[in-house]
PDB file of C-alpha atoms in Angstrom:
ATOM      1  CA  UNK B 826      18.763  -2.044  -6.824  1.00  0.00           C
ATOM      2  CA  UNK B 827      19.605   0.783  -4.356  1.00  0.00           C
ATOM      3  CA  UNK B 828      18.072   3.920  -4.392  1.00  0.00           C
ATOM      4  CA  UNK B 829      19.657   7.398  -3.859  1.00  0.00           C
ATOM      5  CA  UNK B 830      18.555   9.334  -0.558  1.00  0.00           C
ATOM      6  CA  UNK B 831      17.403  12.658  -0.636  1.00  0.00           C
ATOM      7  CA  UNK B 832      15.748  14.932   2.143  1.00  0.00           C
ATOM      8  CA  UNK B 833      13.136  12.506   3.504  1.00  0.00           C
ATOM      9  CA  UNK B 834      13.183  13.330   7.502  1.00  0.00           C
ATOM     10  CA  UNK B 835      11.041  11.403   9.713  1.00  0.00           C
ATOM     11  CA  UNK B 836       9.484   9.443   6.636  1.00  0.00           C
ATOM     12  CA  UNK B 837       8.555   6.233   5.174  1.00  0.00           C
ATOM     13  CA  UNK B 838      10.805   6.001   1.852  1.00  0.00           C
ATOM     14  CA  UNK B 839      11.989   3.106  -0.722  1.00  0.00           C
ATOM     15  CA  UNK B 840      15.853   2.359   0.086  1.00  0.00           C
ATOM     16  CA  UNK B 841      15.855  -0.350  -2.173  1.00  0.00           C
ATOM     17  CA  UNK B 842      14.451  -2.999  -3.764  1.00  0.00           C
ATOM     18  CA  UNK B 843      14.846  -6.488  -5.655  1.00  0.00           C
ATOM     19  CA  UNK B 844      13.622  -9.946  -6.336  1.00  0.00           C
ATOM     20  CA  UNK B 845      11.067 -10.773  -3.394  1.00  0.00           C
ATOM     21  CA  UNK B 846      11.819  -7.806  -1.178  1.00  0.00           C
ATOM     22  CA  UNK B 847      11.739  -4.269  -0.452  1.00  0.00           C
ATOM     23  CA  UNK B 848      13.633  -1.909   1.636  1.00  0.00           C
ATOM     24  CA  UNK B 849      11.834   0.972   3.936  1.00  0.00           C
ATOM     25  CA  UNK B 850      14.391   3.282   5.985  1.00  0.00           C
ATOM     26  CA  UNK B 851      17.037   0.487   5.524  1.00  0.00           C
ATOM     27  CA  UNK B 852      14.624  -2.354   6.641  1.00  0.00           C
ATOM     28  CA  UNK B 853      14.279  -5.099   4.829  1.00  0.00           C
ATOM     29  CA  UNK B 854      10.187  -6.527   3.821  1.00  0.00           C
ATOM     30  CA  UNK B 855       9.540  -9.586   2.555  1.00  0.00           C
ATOM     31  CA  UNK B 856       5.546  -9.465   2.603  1.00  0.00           C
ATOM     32  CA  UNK B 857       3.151  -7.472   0.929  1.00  0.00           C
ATOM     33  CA  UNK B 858       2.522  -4.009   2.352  1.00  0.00           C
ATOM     34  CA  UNK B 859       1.244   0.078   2.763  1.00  0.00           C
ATOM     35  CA  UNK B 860       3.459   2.744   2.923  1.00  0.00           C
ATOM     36  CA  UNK B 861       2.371   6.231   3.403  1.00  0.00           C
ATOM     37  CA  UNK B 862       5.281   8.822   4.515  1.00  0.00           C
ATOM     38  CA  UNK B 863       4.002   8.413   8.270  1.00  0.00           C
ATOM     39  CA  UNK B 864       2.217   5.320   8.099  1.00  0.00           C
ATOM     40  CA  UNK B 865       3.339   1.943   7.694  1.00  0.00           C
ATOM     41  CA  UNK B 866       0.692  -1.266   7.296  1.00  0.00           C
ATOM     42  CA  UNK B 867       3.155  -4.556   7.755  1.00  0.00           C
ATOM     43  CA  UNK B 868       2.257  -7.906   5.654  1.00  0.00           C
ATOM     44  CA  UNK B 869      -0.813  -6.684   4.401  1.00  0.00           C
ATOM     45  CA  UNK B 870      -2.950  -9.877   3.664  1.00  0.00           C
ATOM     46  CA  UNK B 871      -3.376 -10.127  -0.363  1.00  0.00           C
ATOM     47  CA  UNK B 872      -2.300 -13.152  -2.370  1.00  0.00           C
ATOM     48  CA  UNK B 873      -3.006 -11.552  -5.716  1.00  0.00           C
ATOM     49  CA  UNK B 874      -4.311  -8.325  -7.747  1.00  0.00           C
ATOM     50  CA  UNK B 875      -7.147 -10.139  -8.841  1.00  0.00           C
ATOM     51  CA  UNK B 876      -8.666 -10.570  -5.334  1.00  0.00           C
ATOM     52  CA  UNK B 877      -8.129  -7.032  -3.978  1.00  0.00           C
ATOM     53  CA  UNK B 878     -11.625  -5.178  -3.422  1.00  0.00           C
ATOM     54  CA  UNK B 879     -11.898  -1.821  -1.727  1.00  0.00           C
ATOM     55  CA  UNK B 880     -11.929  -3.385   1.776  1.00  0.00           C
ATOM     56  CA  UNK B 881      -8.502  -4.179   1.408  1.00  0.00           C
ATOM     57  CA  UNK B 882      -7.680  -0.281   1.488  1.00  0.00           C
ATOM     58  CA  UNK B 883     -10.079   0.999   4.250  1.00  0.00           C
ATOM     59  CA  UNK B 884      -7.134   1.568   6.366  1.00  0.00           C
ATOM     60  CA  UNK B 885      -5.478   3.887   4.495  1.00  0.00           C
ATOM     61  CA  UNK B 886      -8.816   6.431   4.376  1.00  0.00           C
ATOM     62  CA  UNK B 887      -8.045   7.678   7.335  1.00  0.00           C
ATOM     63  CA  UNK B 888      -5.009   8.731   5.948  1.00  0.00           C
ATOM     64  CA  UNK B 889      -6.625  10.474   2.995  1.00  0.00           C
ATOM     65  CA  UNK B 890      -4.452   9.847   0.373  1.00  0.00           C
ATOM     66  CA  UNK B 891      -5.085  12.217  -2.703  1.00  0.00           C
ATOM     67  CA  UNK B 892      -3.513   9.034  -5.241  1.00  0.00           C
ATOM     68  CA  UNK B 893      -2.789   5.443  -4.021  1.00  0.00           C
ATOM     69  CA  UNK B 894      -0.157   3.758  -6.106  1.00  0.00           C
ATOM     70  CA  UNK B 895      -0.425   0.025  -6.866  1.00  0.00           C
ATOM     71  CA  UNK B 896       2.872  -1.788  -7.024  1.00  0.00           C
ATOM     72  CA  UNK B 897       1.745  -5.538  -8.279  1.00  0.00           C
ATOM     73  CA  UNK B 898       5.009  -6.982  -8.154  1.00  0.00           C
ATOM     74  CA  UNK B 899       7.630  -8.068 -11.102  1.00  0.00           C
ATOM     75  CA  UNK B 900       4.499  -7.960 -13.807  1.00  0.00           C
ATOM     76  CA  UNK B 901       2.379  -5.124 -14.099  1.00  0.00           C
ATOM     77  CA  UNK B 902      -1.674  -6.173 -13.590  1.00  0.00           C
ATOM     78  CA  UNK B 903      -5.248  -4.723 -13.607  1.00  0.00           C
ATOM     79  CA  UNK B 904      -7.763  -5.346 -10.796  1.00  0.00           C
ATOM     80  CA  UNK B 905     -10.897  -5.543 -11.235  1.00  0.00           C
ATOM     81  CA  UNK B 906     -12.299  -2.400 -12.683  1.00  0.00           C
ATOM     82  CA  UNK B 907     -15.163  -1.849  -9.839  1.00  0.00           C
ATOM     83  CA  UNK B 908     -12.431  -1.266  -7.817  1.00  0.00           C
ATOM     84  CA  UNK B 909     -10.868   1.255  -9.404  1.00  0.00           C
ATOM     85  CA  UNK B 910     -14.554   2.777  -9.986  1.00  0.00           C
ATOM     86  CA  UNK B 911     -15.102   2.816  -6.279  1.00  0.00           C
ATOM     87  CA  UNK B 912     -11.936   4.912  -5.637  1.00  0.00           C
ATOM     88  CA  UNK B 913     -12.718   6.977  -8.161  1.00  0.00           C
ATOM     89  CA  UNK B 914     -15.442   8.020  -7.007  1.00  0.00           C
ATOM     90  CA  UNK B 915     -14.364   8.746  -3.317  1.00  0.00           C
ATOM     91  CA  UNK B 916     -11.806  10.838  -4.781  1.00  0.00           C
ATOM     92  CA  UNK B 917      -8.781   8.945  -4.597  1.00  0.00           C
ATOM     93  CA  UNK B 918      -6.600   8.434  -7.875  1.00  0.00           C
ATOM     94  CA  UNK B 919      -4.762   4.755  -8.260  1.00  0.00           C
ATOM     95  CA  UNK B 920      -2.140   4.646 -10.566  1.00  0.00           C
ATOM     96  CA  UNK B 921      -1.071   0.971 -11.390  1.00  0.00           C
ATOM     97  CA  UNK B 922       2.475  -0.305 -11.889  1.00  0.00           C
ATOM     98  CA  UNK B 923       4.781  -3.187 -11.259  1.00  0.00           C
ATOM     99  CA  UNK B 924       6.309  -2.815  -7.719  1.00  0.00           C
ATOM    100  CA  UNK B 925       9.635  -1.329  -8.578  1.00  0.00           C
ATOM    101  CA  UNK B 926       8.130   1.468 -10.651  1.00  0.00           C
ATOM    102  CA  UNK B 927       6.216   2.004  -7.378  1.00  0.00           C
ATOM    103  CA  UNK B 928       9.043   2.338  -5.249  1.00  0.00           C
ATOM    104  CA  UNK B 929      10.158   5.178  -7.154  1.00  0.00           C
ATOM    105  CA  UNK B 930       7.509   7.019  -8.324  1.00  0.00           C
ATOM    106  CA  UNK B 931       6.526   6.592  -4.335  1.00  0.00           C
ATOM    107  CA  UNK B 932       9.425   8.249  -3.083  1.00  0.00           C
ATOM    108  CA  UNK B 933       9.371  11.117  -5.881  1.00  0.00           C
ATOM    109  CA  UNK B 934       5.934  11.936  -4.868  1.00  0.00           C
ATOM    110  CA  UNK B 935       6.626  12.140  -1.468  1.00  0.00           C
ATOM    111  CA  UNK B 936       9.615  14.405  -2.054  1.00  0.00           C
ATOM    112  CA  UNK B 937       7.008  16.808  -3.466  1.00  0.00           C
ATOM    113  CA  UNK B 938       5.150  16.835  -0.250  1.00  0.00           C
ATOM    114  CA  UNK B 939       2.084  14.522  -1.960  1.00  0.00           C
ATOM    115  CA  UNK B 940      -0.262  12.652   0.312  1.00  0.00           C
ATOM    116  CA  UNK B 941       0.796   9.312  -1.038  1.00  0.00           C
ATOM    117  CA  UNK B 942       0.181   5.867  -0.455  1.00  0.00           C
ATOM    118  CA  UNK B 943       2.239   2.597  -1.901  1.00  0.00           C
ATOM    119  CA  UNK B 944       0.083  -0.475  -1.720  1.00  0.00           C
ATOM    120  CA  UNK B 945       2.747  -2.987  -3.014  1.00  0.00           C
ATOM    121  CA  UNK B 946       2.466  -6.815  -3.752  1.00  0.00           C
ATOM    122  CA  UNK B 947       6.304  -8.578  -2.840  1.00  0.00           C
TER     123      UNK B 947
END
């Protein structure tokens, strides 16, 4: 699917998407990866939602993302629940939902000026 542009200057954004890949600013990913709108973590190293732990998303507190959104690819899955304890309670929301769903509630979020993150499983 292609997504519509809107006013996204000089930011990471969701061009697209489909089976196995997504598109940032016209480029096309075929690993697992973070997107914040001026950030970008290539082929981030997770084989599956059950393994992630909060290690996995130390690079984006620098960042300081007020939600994180967790794009698990074409099913929708829970991690483990201590992780989403452990955000919690550093402050940072996760919202989880399969990838494409991520891609667009991503680039609707950043539209609104939102400190974002999209930590998305291909």
């Amino acid at each position: 699917m292609k997504l519509h542009l809107a006013n996204f200057a000089h930011q990471y954004i969701f061009t697209g998407y489909g089976e196995g890949y997504v598109l940032i600013n016209q480029i096309r990913y075929e690993k697992n990866l973070i997107v914040l709108p001026d950030h970008l973590v290539e082929d981030w190293p997770i084989l599956s939602v059950q393994e992630l732990k909060l290690q996995h998303f130390e690079s984006l507190l620098p960042h300081s993302p007020e939600i994180i959104l967790l794009g698990t690819g074409a099913a929708h899955k829970f991690p483990d629940h201590t992780l989403l304890n452990q955000l919690a309670k550093m402050g940072i929301g996760i919202e989880i939902m399969d990838t494409k769903a991520c891609c667009r509630t991503y680039n609707i979020l950043v539209e609104e000026g939102r400190r974002v993150a999209a930590a998305v499983l291909i």
